[in-house]
Amino acid sequence: FYSVGEAKIETSEPWTKHVDDTAGITELIGRESLPTTPRGGPTMKAMLQQNISPSTALLEFEKKTLGERKHKFGVVRIAEGQTNKDEDEIFANVSSPSFEEFLECLGKKIVLQGWTGFTGGLDVKSNSTGILSVFAQHHGCDVMYHVAPFLPYYPDDKQQVERKRHIGNDIVVIIYKDFAGPFVFSPLMMRSQFNHVFMVVEKVNVNGDNTPHYKVEFVNKFGVVPYGPSLPESTIFKKGEEFTNWLLTKLINSERASMYAPDFRDKLAQTRNTLMKEIIASIRDKKKDTQAGKGSPDLRKRSFSLKGRW
């Protein structure tokens, strides 16, 4: 593990780039050509069977493998007296005023039942995954948070499996340290192999300013490539729109950068190969059907040429 805060990554790229869906060239947020896991949608073979042109299928292929626009991040609260060894207790934590205040930096609180936007795997029909959540949109990207204190709590379940089921499948997890005093976060606290990036946040006091300020640190598992925007010399941010924009860009980039880690890289390569094979096979099948129905263009041309000689 290494800390991005210590690396002081420098980048000359702007914080955010946009995607031009019509140009066929995908520019990712902050860093280009980072692969992501395709989520949902028809297969390439199904698209081509529906008479969608190869160029459209290739563009869809590019979007699926390069420009994922939907993200889900976990949010966990650590209370005073808890340590890295208290995973079960941490997942059983309830919310707090300070925690709710920080959630405002991530997005807006929404009611899940009846929600028609990106769900991030949460239930929007029967409240089986809680009543509330936090959602954000950032430069064409949808972000749904799995907020541990908002997910169902079962007193008889010591491990809080329902909460771990969602957050354990999030690549990026936000750790909110809800107390003053020393605390050294260890990624080993989260036993899920899927979690790869951890943002540790702590509210701090700044003399003469009543606006909340937060100290931010990032910890990555091995294999996550560097990503922007870089942390400033002082990792303390003032609550506001600028901090929210920086934070969302950093979180989205961190998930995309995680796709280069060994746990994801090989699986994604197999997925891309499968998608491309579907495109090639479908185009080849269509070509065979065309030739079978109308005859070989080469043979027709040769026959016409022979008639001309006689």
PDB file of C-alpha atoms in Angstrom:
ATOM      1  CA  PHE A   1       0.000   0.000   0.000  1.00  0.00           C
ATOM      2  CA  TYR A   2       1.085   3.577  -0.553  1.00  0.00           C
ATOM      3  CA  SER A   3      -0.396   6.974   0.124  1.00  0.00           C
ATOM      4  CA  VAL A   4      -1.203   9.270  -2.772  1.00  0.00           C
ATOM      5  CA  GLY A   5      -0.926  12.177  -0.348  1.00  0.00           C
ATOM      6  CA  GLU A   6       2.741  11.420   0.137  1.00  0.00           C
ATOM      7  CA  ALA A   7       3.377  11.028  -3.595  1.00  0.00           C
ATOM      8  CA  LYS A   8       2.179  14.585  -4.386  1.00  0.00           C
ATOM      9  CA  ILE A   9       1.191  13.612  -7.929  1.00  0.00           C
ATOM     10  CA  GLU A  10       1.595  16.453 -10.400  1.00  0.00           C
ATOM     11  CA  THR A  11      -0.569  16.734 -13.506  1.00  0.00           C
ATOM     12  CA  SER A  12      -0.872  19.378 -16.177  1.00  0.00           C
ATOM     13  CA  GLU A  13      -4.271  18.125 -17.277  1.00  0.00           C
ATOM     14  CA  PRO A  14      -7.386  20.021 -16.245  1.00  0.00           C
ATOM     15  CA  TRP A  15      -9.488  18.595 -13.462  1.00  0.00           C
ATOM     16  CA  THR A  16     -12.272  17.594 -15.789  1.00  0.00           C
ATOM     17  CA  LYS A  17     -12.701  16.668 -19.437  1.00  0.00           C
ATOM     18  CA  HIS A  18     -15.969  16.039 -21.218  1.00  0.00           C
ATOM     19  CA  VAL A  19     -17.130  13.144 -23.348  1.00  0.00           C
ATOM     20  CA  ASP A  20     -18.206  13.901 -26.908  1.00  0.00           C
ATOM     21  CA  ASP A  21     -20.594  11.037 -27.695  1.00  0.00           C
ATOM     22  CA  THR A  22     -20.850  12.017 -31.353  1.00  0.00           C
ATOM     23  CA  ALA A  23     -17.159  12.239 -32.148  1.00  0.00           C
ATOM     24  CA  GLY A  24     -16.337   8.636 -31.261  1.00  0.00           C
ATOM     25  CA  ILE A  25     -13.302   9.718 -29.272  1.00  0.00           C
ATOM     26  CA  THR A  26     -13.762   9.328 -25.554  1.00  0.00           C
ATOM     27  CA  GLU A  27     -11.908  11.678 -23.243  1.00  0.00           C
ATOM     28  CA  LEU A  28     -12.037  10.532 -19.651  1.00  0.00           C
ATOM     29  CA  ILE A  29     -12.140  12.695 -16.588  1.00  0.00           C
ATOM     30  CA  GLY A  30      -8.635  13.791 -15.670  1.00  0.00           C
ATOM     31  CA  ARG A  31      -6.885  10.835 -17.347  1.00  0.00           C
ATOM     32  CA  GLU A  32      -7.394   9.342 -20.796  1.00  0.00           C
ATOM     33  CA  SER A  33      -7.798   5.715 -21.824  1.00  0.00           C
ATOM     34  CA  LEU A  34      -8.434   4.172 -18.415  1.00  0.00           C
ATOM     35  CA  PRO A  35     -10.528   1.004 -18.800  1.00  0.00           C
ATOM     36  CA  THR A  36     -13.601   0.337 -16.695  1.00  0.00           C
ATOM     37  CA  THR A  37     -15.908  -2.579 -16.104  1.00  0.00           C
ATOM     38  CA  PRO A  38     -18.848  -2.678 -18.577  1.00  0.00           C
ATOM     39  CA  ARG A  39     -22.106  -2.531 -16.620  1.00  0.00           C
ATOM     40  CA  GLY A  40     -25.336  -3.600 -18.277  1.00  0.00           C
ATOM     41  CA  GLY A  41     -26.611  -2.955 -21.756  1.00  0.00           C
ATOM     42  CA  PRO A  42     -26.992  -5.326 -24.726  1.00  0.00           C
ATOM     43  CA  THR A  43     -24.093  -7.451 -25.928  1.00  0.00           C
ATOM     44  CA  MET A  44     -22.273  -6.568 -29.120  1.00  0.00           C
ATOM     45  CA  LYS A  45     -23.684  -9.675 -30.780  1.00  0.00           C
ATOM     46  CA  ALA A  46     -27.248  -8.690 -29.848  1.00  0.00           C
ATOM     47  CA  MET A  47     -26.717  -5.173 -31.192  1.00  0.00           C
ATOM     48  CA  LEU A  48     -25.418  -6.408 -34.527  1.00  0.00           C
ATOM     49  CA  GLN A  49     -28.247  -8.933 -34.822  1.00  0.00           C
ATOM     50  CA  GLN A  50     -30.614  -5.959 -34.551  1.00  0.00           C
ATOM     51  CA  ASN A  51     -29.042  -4.548 -37.743  1.00  0.00           C
ATOM     52  CA  ILE A  52     -27.057  -1.907 -35.875  1.00  0.00           C
ATOM     53  CA  SER A  53     -24.154  -0.828 -38.057  1.00  0.00           C
ATOM     54  CA  PRO A  54     -20.611  -1.999 -37.232  1.00  0.00           C
ATOM     55  CA  SER A  55     -19.495   1.616 -36.749  1.00  0.00           C
ATOM     56  CA  THR A  56     -22.207   2.135 -34.120  1.00  0.00           C
ATOM     57  CA  ALA A  57     -21.281  -1.142 -32.441  1.00  0.00           C
ATOM     58  CA  LEU A  58     -17.620  -0.131 -32.338  1.00  0.00           C
ATOM     59  CA  LEU A  59     -18.558   3.208 -30.790  1.00  0.00           C
ATOM     60  CA  GLU A  60     -20.643   1.396 -28.183  1.00  0.00           C
ATOM     61  CA  PHE A  61     -17.700  -0.926 -27.587  1.00  0.00           C
ATOM     62  CA  GLU A  62     -15.491   2.105 -26.960  1.00  0.00           C
ATOM     63  CA  LYS A  63     -17.986   3.582 -24.512  1.00  0.00           C
ATOM     64  CA  LYS A  64     -18.289   0.322 -22.597  1.00  0.00           C
ATOM     65  CA  THR A  65     -14.565  -0.276 -22.253  1.00  0.00           C
ATOM     66  CA  LEU A  66     -13.280   3.279 -21.874  1.00  0.00           C
ATOM     67  CA  GLY A  67     -15.908   5.679 -20.657  1.00  0.00           C
ATOM     68  CA  GLU A  68     -18.037   4.280 -17.831  1.00  0.00           C
ATOM     69  CA  ARG A  69     -20.330   7.066 -16.678  1.00  0.00           C
ATOM     70  CA  LYS A  70     -21.970   5.418 -13.667  1.00  0.00           C
ATOM     71  CA  HIS A  71     -20.136   4.959 -10.382  1.00  0.00           C
ATOM     72  CA  LYS A  72     -20.868   3.743  -6.878  1.00  0.00           C
ATOM     73  CA  PHE A  73     -18.763   4.507  -3.814  1.00  0.00           C
ATOM     74  CA  GLY A  74     -18.985   3.265  -0.246  1.00  0.00           C
ATOM     75  CA  VAL A  75     -19.089   5.574   2.775  1.00  0.00           C
ATOM     76  CA  VAL A  76     -18.224   4.332   6.266  1.00  0.00           C
ATOM     77  CA  ARG A  77     -18.196   6.188   9.604  1.00  0.00           C
ATOM     78  CA  ILE A  78     -15.613   5.408  12.284  1.00  0.00           C
ATOM     79  CA  ALA A  79     -16.567   6.485  15.809  1.00  0.00           C
ATOM     80  CA  GLU A  80     -14.345   7.380  18.740  1.00  0.00           C
ATOM     81  CA  GLY A  81     -12.700   4.409  20.403  1.00  0.00           C
ATOM     82  CA  GLN A  82     -12.891   2.193  17.339  1.00  0.00           C
ATOM     83  CA  THR A  83      -9.749   0.830  15.712  1.00  0.00           C
ATOM     84  CA  ASN A  84      -8.773  -0.984  12.522  1.00  0.00           C
ATOM     85  CA  LYS A  85      -9.636  -4.265  14.224  1.00  0.00           C
ATOM     86  CA  ASP A  86     -13.261  -3.296  14.838  1.00  0.00           C
ATOM     87  CA  GLU A  87     -14.691  -3.871  11.349  1.00  0.00           C
ATOM     88  CA  ASP A  88     -17.946  -5.358  12.612  1.00  0.00           C
ATOM     89  CA  GLU A  89     -18.507  -2.492  15.054  1.00  0.00           C
ATOM     90  CA  ILE A  90     -17.704   0.091  12.384  1.00  0.00           C
ATOM     91  CA  PHE A  91     -20.285  -1.356   9.996  1.00  0.00           C
ATOM     92  CA  ALA A  92     -22.852  -1.223  12.799  1.00  0.00           C
ATOM     93  CA  ASN A  93     -22.361   2.529  13.375  1.00  0.00           C
ATOM     94  CA  VAL A  94     -25.296   4.895  13.136  1.00  0.00           C
ATOM     95  CA  SER A  95     -25.132   8.382  11.651  1.00  0.00           C
ATOM     96  CA  SER A  96     -24.193  11.604  13.480  1.00  0.00           C
ATOM     97  CA  PRO A  97     -24.643  15.375  12.874  1.00  0.00           C
ATOM     98  CA  SER A  98     -20.995  15.715  11.845  1.00  0.00           C
ATOM     99  CA  PHE A  99     -21.307  12.776   9.455  1.00  0.00           C
ATOM    100  CA  GLU A 100     -24.502  14.174   7.916  1.00  0.00           C
ATOM    101  CA  GLU A 101     -22.760  17.514   7.450  1.00  0.00           C
ATOM    102  CA  PHE A 102     -19.923  15.847   5.554  1.00  0.00           C
ATOM    103  CA  LEU A 103     -22.349  13.951   3.314  1.00  0.00           C
ATOM    104  CA  GLU A 104     -23.438  17.329   1.933  1.00  0.00           C
ATOM    105  CA  CYS A 105     -19.979  17.572   0.341  1.00  0.00           C
ATOM    106  CA  LEU A 106     -20.603  14.351  -1.598  1.00  0.00           C
ATOM    107  CA  GLY A 107     -23.997  15.080  -3.128  1.00  0.00           C
ATOM    108  CA  LYS A 108     -27.658  15.459  -2.288  1.00  0.00           C
ATOM    109  CA  LYS A 109     -29.686  13.220  -0.011  1.00  0.00           C
ATOM    110  CA  ILE A 110     -32.439  11.357  -1.870  1.00  0.00           C
ATOM    111  CA  VAL A 111     -35.389   9.101  -1.027  1.00  0.00           C
ATOM    112  CA  LEU A 112     -34.802   5.727  -2.634  1.00  0.00           C
ATOM    113  CA  GLN A 113     -38.400   4.608  -3.081  1.00  0.00           C
ATOM    114  CA  GLY A 114     -39.535   5.846  -6.471  1.00  0.00           C
ATOM    115  CA  TRP A 115     -36.080   7.051  -7.488  1.00  0.00           C
ATOM    116  CA  THR A 116     -35.788   6.924 -11.287  1.00  0.00           C
ATOM    117  CA  GLY A 117     -32.088   7.701 -11.737  1.00  0.00           C
ATOM    118  CA  PHE A 118     -29.004   5.514 -11.423  1.00  0.00           C
ATOM    119  CA  THR A 119     -29.503   3.208  -8.426  1.00  0.00           C
ATOM    120  CA  GLY A 120     -26.040   1.711  -7.889  1.00  0.00           C
ATOM    121  CA  GLY A 121     -27.696  -1.599  -7.006  1.00  0.00           C
ATOM    122  CA  LEU A 122     -29.976  -0.127  -4.327  1.00  0.00           C
ATOM    123  CA  ASP A 123     -33.648  -1.078  -4.105  1.00  0.00           C
ATOM    124  CA  VAL A 124     -35.976   1.749  -5.192  1.00  0.00           C
ATOM    125  CA  LYS A 125     -39.229  -0.182  -4.876  1.00  0.00           C
ATOM    126  CA  SER A 126     -39.538  -1.804  -1.447  1.00  0.00           C
ATOM    127  CA  ASN A 127     -36.946  -0.088   0.796  1.00  0.00           C
ATOM    128  CA  SER A 128     -35.067  -3.357   1.273  1.00  0.00           C
ATOM    129  CA  THR A 129     -31.740  -1.468   1.082  1.00  0.00           C
ATOM    130  CA  GLY A 130     -32.778   1.482   3.224  1.00  0.00           C
ATOM    131  CA  ILE A 131     -34.890   4.600   2.861  1.00  0.00           C
ATOM    132  CA  LEU A 132     -32.287   7.244   2.030  1.00  0.00           C
ATOM    133  CA  SER A 133     -29.042   7.560   0.101  1.00  0.00           C
ATOM    134  CA  VAL A 134     -26.767  10.210  -1.409  1.00  0.00           C
ATOM    135  CA  PHE A 135     -26.517  10.878  -5.141  1.00  0.00           C
ATOM    136  CA  ALA A 136     -24.465  13.247  -7.316  1.00  0.00           C
ATOM    137  CA  GLN A 137     -23.978  14.144 -10.961  1.00  0.00           C
ATOM    138  CA  HIS A 138     -20.614  15.381 -12.155  1.00  0.00           C
ATOM    139  CA  HIS A 139     -19.828  16.273 -15.781  1.00  0.00           C
ATOM    140  CA  GLY A 140     -22.114  13.621 -17.216  1.00  0.00           C
ATOM    141  CA  CYS A 141     -21.282  10.991 -14.600  1.00  0.00           C
ATOM    142  CA  ASP A 142     -23.840   9.565 -12.165  1.00  0.00           C
ATOM    143  CA  VAL A 143     -22.582   8.738  -8.669  1.00  0.00           C
ATOM    144  CA  MET A 144     -24.543   6.761  -6.090  1.00  0.00           C
ATOM    145  CA  TYR A 145     -23.132   6.297  -2.605  1.00  0.00           C
ATOM    146  CA  HIS A 146     -23.579   3.249  -0.420  1.00  0.00           C
ATOM    147  CA  VAL A 147     -23.745   5.009   2.940  1.00  0.00           C
ATOM    148  CA  ALA A 148     -23.267   2.408   5.672  1.00  0.00           C
ATOM    149  CA  PRO A 149     -25.465   4.091   8.341  1.00  0.00           C
ATOM    150  CA  PHE A 150     -28.267   4.435   5.762  1.00  0.00           C
ATOM    151  CA  LEU A 151     -28.227   0.754   4.804  1.00  0.00           C
ATOM    152  CA  PRO A 152     -30.409  -1.678   6.805  1.00  0.00           C
ATOM    153  CA  TYR A 153     -29.207  -2.518  10.308  1.00  0.00           C
ATOM    154  CA  TYR A 154     -29.993  -5.904  11.848  1.00  0.00           C
ATOM    155  CA  PRO A 155     -29.317  -6.156  15.618  1.00  0.00           C
ATOM    156  CA  ASP A 156     -28.986  -9.938  15.470  1.00  0.00           C
ATOM    157  CA  ASP A 157     -26.416  -9.811  12.684  1.00  0.00           C
ATOM    158  CA  LYS A 158     -23.035  -9.129  14.280  1.00  0.00           C
ATOM    159  CA  GLN A 159     -21.262  -8.783  10.928  1.00  0.00           C
ATOM    160  CA  GLN A 160     -23.962  -6.622   9.278  1.00  0.00           C
ATOM    161  CA  VAL A 161     -23.754  -8.675   6.095  1.00  0.00           C
ATOM    162  CA  GLU A 162     -26.282  -6.510   4.249  1.00  0.00           C
ATOM    163  CA  ARG A 163     -24.085  -3.427   4.637  1.00  0.00           C
ATOM    164  CA  LYS A 164     -20.917  -5.303   3.781  1.00  0.00           C
ATOM    165  CA  ARG A 165     -22.604  -6.799   0.704  1.00  0.00           C
ATOM    166  CA  HIS A 166     -22.831  -3.379  -0.917  1.00  0.00           C
ATOM    167  CA  ILE A 167     -19.719  -1.643   0.377  1.00  0.00           C
ATOM    168  CA  GLY A 168     -17.609  -4.776  -0.017  1.00  0.00           C
ATOM    169  CA  ASN A 169     -18.288  -4.598  -3.762  1.00  0.00           C
ATOM    170  CA  ASP A 170     -17.299  -0.939  -4.093  1.00  0.00           C
ATOM    171  CA  ILE A 171     -13.878  -0.227  -5.556  1.00  0.00           C
ATOM    172  CA  VAL A 172     -13.638   3.112  -3.733  1.00  0.00           C
ATOM    173  CA  VAL A 173     -14.585   3.545  -0.066  1.00  0.00           C
ATOM    174  CA  ILE A 174     -14.719   6.801   1.892  1.00  0.00           C
ATOM    175  CA  ILE A 175     -13.723   6.477   5.539  1.00  0.00           C
ATOM    176  CA  TYR A 176     -15.068   9.310   7.721  1.00  0.00           C
ATOM    177  CA  LYS A 177     -13.167   9.643  11.002  1.00  0.00           C
ATOM    178  CA  ASP A 178     -15.784  11.153  13.305  1.00  0.00           C
ATOM    179  CA  PHE A 179     -13.619  12.112  16.261  1.00  0.00           C
ATOM    180  CA  ALA A 180     -10.550  14.133  17.177  1.00  0.00           C
ATOM    181  CA  GLY A 181      -7.338  12.398  18.084  1.00  0.00           C
ATOM    182  CA  PRO A 182      -4.831  10.026  16.536  1.00  0.00           C
ATOM    183  CA  PHE A 183      -5.943   7.275  14.200  1.00  0.00           C
ATOM    184  CA  VAL A 184      -3.903   5.403  11.597  1.00  0.00           C
ATOM    185  CA  PHE A 185      -6.119   3.784   8.998  1.00  0.00           C
ATOM    186  CA  SER A 186      -5.090   0.418   7.590  1.00  0.00           C
ATOM    187  CA  PRO A 187      -6.663  -0.918   4.368  1.00  0.00           C
ATOM    188  CA  LEU A 188      -6.463  -4.351   5.963  1.00  0.00           C
ATOM    189  CA  MET A 189      -9.437  -3.272   8.060  1.00  0.00           C
ATOM    190  CA  MET A 190     -11.598  -3.802   4.973  1.00  0.00           C
ATOM    191  CA  ARG A 191     -11.384  -7.498   4.200  1.00  0.00           C
ATOM    192  CA  SER A 192     -12.973  -7.266   0.769  1.00  0.00           C
ATOM    193  CA  GLN A 193     -10.582  -7.900  -2.119  1.00  0.00           C
ATOM    194  CA  PHE A 194     -12.706  -5.616  -4.281  1.00  0.00           C
ATOM    195  CA  ASN A 195     -11.950  -2.420  -2.315  1.00  0.00           C
ATOM    196  CA  HIS A 196      -8.867  -0.747  -3.798  1.00  0.00           C
ATOM    197  CA  VAL A 197      -8.973   2.962  -2.960  1.00  0.00           C
ATOM    198  CA  PHE A 198      -9.699   4.474   0.443  1.00  0.00           C
ATOM    199  CA  MET A 199     -10.283   8.152   1.071  1.00  0.00           C
ATOM    200  CA  VAL A 200      -9.835   8.988   4.747  1.00  0.00           C
ATOM    201  CA  VAL A 201     -11.570  12.208   5.826  1.00  0.00           C
ATOM    202  CA  GLU A 202     -11.436  14.056   9.127  1.00  0.00           C
ATOM    203  CA  LYS A 203     -13.142  17.302  10.141  1.00  0.00           C
ATOM    204  CA  VAL A 204     -10.653  19.860  11.463  1.00  0.00           C
ATOM    205  CA  ASN A 205     -10.948  23.276  13.081  1.00  0.00           C
ATOM    206  CA  VAL A 206      -9.503  26.334  11.351  1.00  0.00           C
ATOM    207  CA  ASN A 207      -9.053  29.417  13.522  1.00  0.00           C
ATOM    208  CA  GLY A 208     -11.285  32.330  12.602  1.00  0.00           C
ATOM    209  CA  ASP A 209     -13.451  30.382  10.125  1.00  0.00           C
ATOM    210  CA  ASN A 210     -16.721  28.743  11.135  1.00  0.00           C
ATOM    211  CA  THR A 211     -17.106  26.956   7.795  1.00  0.00           C
ATOM    212  CA  PRO A 212     -16.319  23.229   8.138  1.00  0.00           C
ATOM    213  CA  HIS A 213     -12.894  22.142   6.909  1.00  0.00           C
ATOM    214  CA  TYR A 214     -11.778  18.605   6.121  1.00  0.00           C
ATOM    215  CA  LYS A 215      -8.423  16.903   6.013  1.00  0.00           C
ATOM    216  CA  VAL A 216      -8.256  14.402   3.160  1.00  0.00           C
ATOM    217  CA  GLU A 217      -5.881  11.490   2.553  1.00  0.00           C
ATOM    218  CA  PHE A 218      -5.900   8.709  -0.029  1.00  0.00           C
ATOM    219  CA  VAL A 219      -4.600   5.169   0.408  1.00  0.00           C
ATOM    220  CA  ASN A 220      -4.404   2.774  -2.558  1.00  0.00           C
ATOM    221  CA  LYS A 221      -3.824  -0.915  -2.891  1.00  0.00           C
ATOM    222  CA  PHE A 222      -0.946  -2.173  -5.002  1.00  0.00           C
ATOM    223  CA  GLY A 223      -1.424  -1.786  -8.753  1.00  0.00           C
ATOM    224  CA  VAL A 224      -3.593   1.348  -8.745  1.00  0.00           C
ATOM    225  CA  VAL A 225      -1.919   3.762 -11.155  1.00  0.00           C
ATOM    226  CA  PRO A 226      -1.486   7.459 -10.237  1.00  0.00           C
ATOM    227  CA  TYR A 227      -4.504   9.638 -10.866  1.00  0.00           C
ATOM    228  CA  GLY A 228      -5.402  13.304 -10.599  1.00  0.00           C
ATOM    229  CA  PRO A 229      -6.207  15.876  -9.538  1.00  0.00           C
ATOM    230  CA  SER A 230      -3.215  15.998  -7.237  1.00  0.00           C
ATOM    231  CA  LEU A 231      -3.562  16.739  -3.552  1.00  0.00           C
ATOM    232  CA  PRO A 232      -2.458  20.284  -2.712  1.00  0.00           C
ATOM    233  CA  GLU A 233       0.443  20.980  -0.376  1.00  0.00           C
ATOM    234  CA  SER A 234      -2.086  21.406   2.411  1.00  0.00           C
ATOM    235  CA  THR A 235      -4.581  18.552   2.338  1.00  0.00           C
ATOM    236  CA  ILE A 236      -7.184  20.609   4.224  1.00  0.00           C
ATOM    237  CA  PHE A 237     -10.218  21.691   2.194  1.00  0.00           C
ATOM    238  CA  LYS A 238     -12.963  24.169   2.954  1.00  0.00           C
ATOM    239  CA  LYS A 239     -16.508  22.886   2.513  1.00  0.00           C
ATOM    240  CA  GLY A 240     -18.022  24.284  -0.657  1.00  0.00           C
ATOM    241  CA  GLU A 241     -18.554  23.772  -4.372  1.00  0.00           C
ATOM    242  CA  GLU A 242     -14.833  23.825  -5.179  1.00  0.00           C
ATOM    243  CA  PHE A 243     -14.136  21.032  -2.705  1.00  0.00           C
ATOM    244  CA  THR A 244     -17.086  18.975  -3.991  1.00  0.00           C
ATOM    245  CA  ASN A 245     -15.928  19.286  -7.614  1.00  0.00           C
ATOM    246  CA  TRP A 246     -12.376  18.327  -6.679  1.00  0.00           C
ATOM    247  CA  LEU A 247     -13.609  15.429  -4.590  1.00  0.00           C
ATOM    248  CA  LEU A 248     -15.913  13.938  -7.218  1.00  0.00           C
ATOM    249  CA  THR A 249     -13.234  14.181  -9.907  1.00  0.00           C
ATOM    250  CA  LYS A 250     -10.703  12.503  -7.629  1.00  0.00           C
ATOM    251  CA  LEU A 251     -13.096   9.696  -6.681  1.00  0.00           C
ATOM    252  CA  ILE A 252     -14.115   8.962 -10.283  1.00  0.00           C
ATOM    253  CA  ASN A 253     -10.504   8.973 -11.459  1.00  0.00           C
ATOM    254  CA  SER A 254      -9.465   6.715  -8.596  1.00  0.00           C
ATOM    255  CA  GLU A 255     -12.007   4.083  -9.604  1.00  0.00           C
ATOM    256  CA  ARG A 256     -10.835   4.194 -13.211  1.00  0.00           C
ATOM    257  CA  ALA A 257      -7.193   4.032 -12.158  1.00  0.00           C
ATOM    258  CA  SER A 258      -7.990   0.944 -10.086  1.00  0.00           C
ATOM    259  CA  MET A 259      -8.802  -0.943 -13.282  1.00  0.00           C
ATOM    260  CA  TYR A 260      -5.045  -1.309 -13.875  1.00  0.00           C
ATOM    261  CA  ALA A 261      -4.619  -3.258 -10.648  1.00  0.00           C
ATOM    262  CA  PRO A 262      -3.916  -6.986 -11.121  1.00  0.00           C
ATOM    263  CA  ASP A 263      -7.292  -7.998  -9.643  1.00  0.00           C
ATOM    264  CA  PHE A 264      -9.138  -6.193 -12.458  1.00  0.00           C
ATOM    265  CA  ARG A 265      -6.706  -5.883 -15.374  1.00  0.00           C
ATOM    266  CA  ASP A 266      -6.803  -9.482 -16.628  1.00  0.00           C
ATOM    267  CA  LYS A 267     -10.580  -9.781 -16.245  1.00  0.00           C
ATOM    268  CA  LEU A 268     -11.111  -6.578 -18.205  1.00  0.00           C
ATOM    269  CA  ALA A 269      -8.772  -7.742 -20.953  1.00  0.00           C
ATOM    270  CA  GLN A 270     -10.861 -10.911 -21.306  1.00  0.00           C
ATOM    271  CA  THR A 271     -14.052  -8.833 -21.421  1.00  0.00           C
ATOM    272  CA  ARG A 272     -12.673  -6.568 -24.155  1.00  0.00           C
ATOM    273  CA  ASN A 273     -11.508  -9.560 -26.176  1.00  0.00           C
ATOM    274  CA  THR A 274     -14.950 -11.166 -25.910  1.00  0.00           C
ATOM    275  CA  LEU A 275     -16.716  -7.990 -27.028  1.00  0.00           C
ATOM    276  CA  MET A 276     -14.406  -7.549 -30.009  1.00  0.00           C
ATOM    277  CA  LYS A 277     -14.824 -11.186 -31.047  1.00  0.00           C
ATOM    278  CA  GLU A 278     -18.607 -10.705 -31.001  1.00  0.00           C
ATOM    279  CA  ILE A 279     -18.284  -7.746 -33.358  1.00  0.00           C
ATOM    280  CA  ILE A 280     -15.959  -9.593 -35.752  1.00  0.00           C
ATOM    281  CA  ALA A 281     -18.083 -12.760 -35.743  1.00  0.00           C
ATOM    282  CA  SER A 282     -21.298 -10.839 -36.408  1.00  0.00           C
ATOM    283  CA  ILE A 283     -19.780  -8.871 -39.291  1.00  0.00           C
ATOM    284  CA  ARG A 284     -18.397 -12.084 -40.777  1.00  0.00           C
ATOM    285  CA  ASP A 285     -21.802 -13.804 -40.498  1.00  0.00           C
ATOM    286  CA  LYS A 286     -23.531 -10.880 -42.181  1.00  0.00           C
ATOM    287  CA  LYS A 287     -20.990 -10.942 -45.013  1.00  0.00           C
ATOM    288  CA  LYS A 288     -21.577 -14.670 -45.551  1.00  0.00           C
ATOM    289  CA  ASP A 289     -25.349 -14.180 -45.613  1.00  0.00           C
ATOM    290  CA  THR A 290     -24.995 -11.385 -48.178  1.00  0.00           C
ATOM    291  CA  GLN A 291     -22.772 -13.467 -50.430  1.00  0.00           C
ATOM    292  CA  ALA A 292     -25.046 -16.501 -50.116  1.00  0.00           C
ATOM    293  CA  GLY A 293     -28.095 -14.455 -51.095  1.00  0.00           C
ATOM    294  CA  LYS A 294     -26.630 -12.549 -54.024  1.00  0.00           C
ATOM    295  CA  GLY A 295     -23.699 -14.667 -55.082  1.00  0.00           C
ATOM    296  CA  SER A 296     -20.039 -13.809 -54.895  1.00  0.00           C
ATOM    297  CA  PRO A 297     -19.238 -10.313 -56.240  1.00  0.00           C
ATOM    298  CA  ASP A 298     -16.017 -11.667 -57.743  1.00  0.00           C
ATOM    299  CA  LEU A 299     -17.869 -14.415 -59.647  1.00  0.00           C
ATOM    300  CA  ARG A 300     -20.504 -11.999 -60.930  1.00  0.00           C
ATOM    301  CA  LYS A 301     -17.810  -9.643 -62.177  1.00  0.00           C
ATOM    302  CA  ARG A 302     -15.951 -12.481 -63.888  1.00  0.00           C
ATOM    303  CA  SER A 303     -19.123 -13.746 -65.581  1.00  0.00           C
ATOM    304  CA  PHE A 304     -19.920 -10.279 -66.919  1.00  0.00           C
ATOM    305  CA  SER A 305     -16.379  -9.922 -68.237  1.00  0.00           C
ATOM    306  CA  LEU A 306     -16.585 -13.266 -70.093  1.00  0.00           C
ATOM    307  CA  LYS A 307     -19.892 -12.327 -71.731  1.00  0.00           C
ATOM    308  CA  GLY A 308     -18.335  -9.144 -72.982  1.00  0.00           C
ATOM    309  CA  ARG A 309     -15.633 -11.092 -74.814  1.00  0.00           C
ATOM    310  CA  TRP A 310     -18.072 -13.355 -76.632  1.00  0.00           C
TER     311      TRP A 310
END
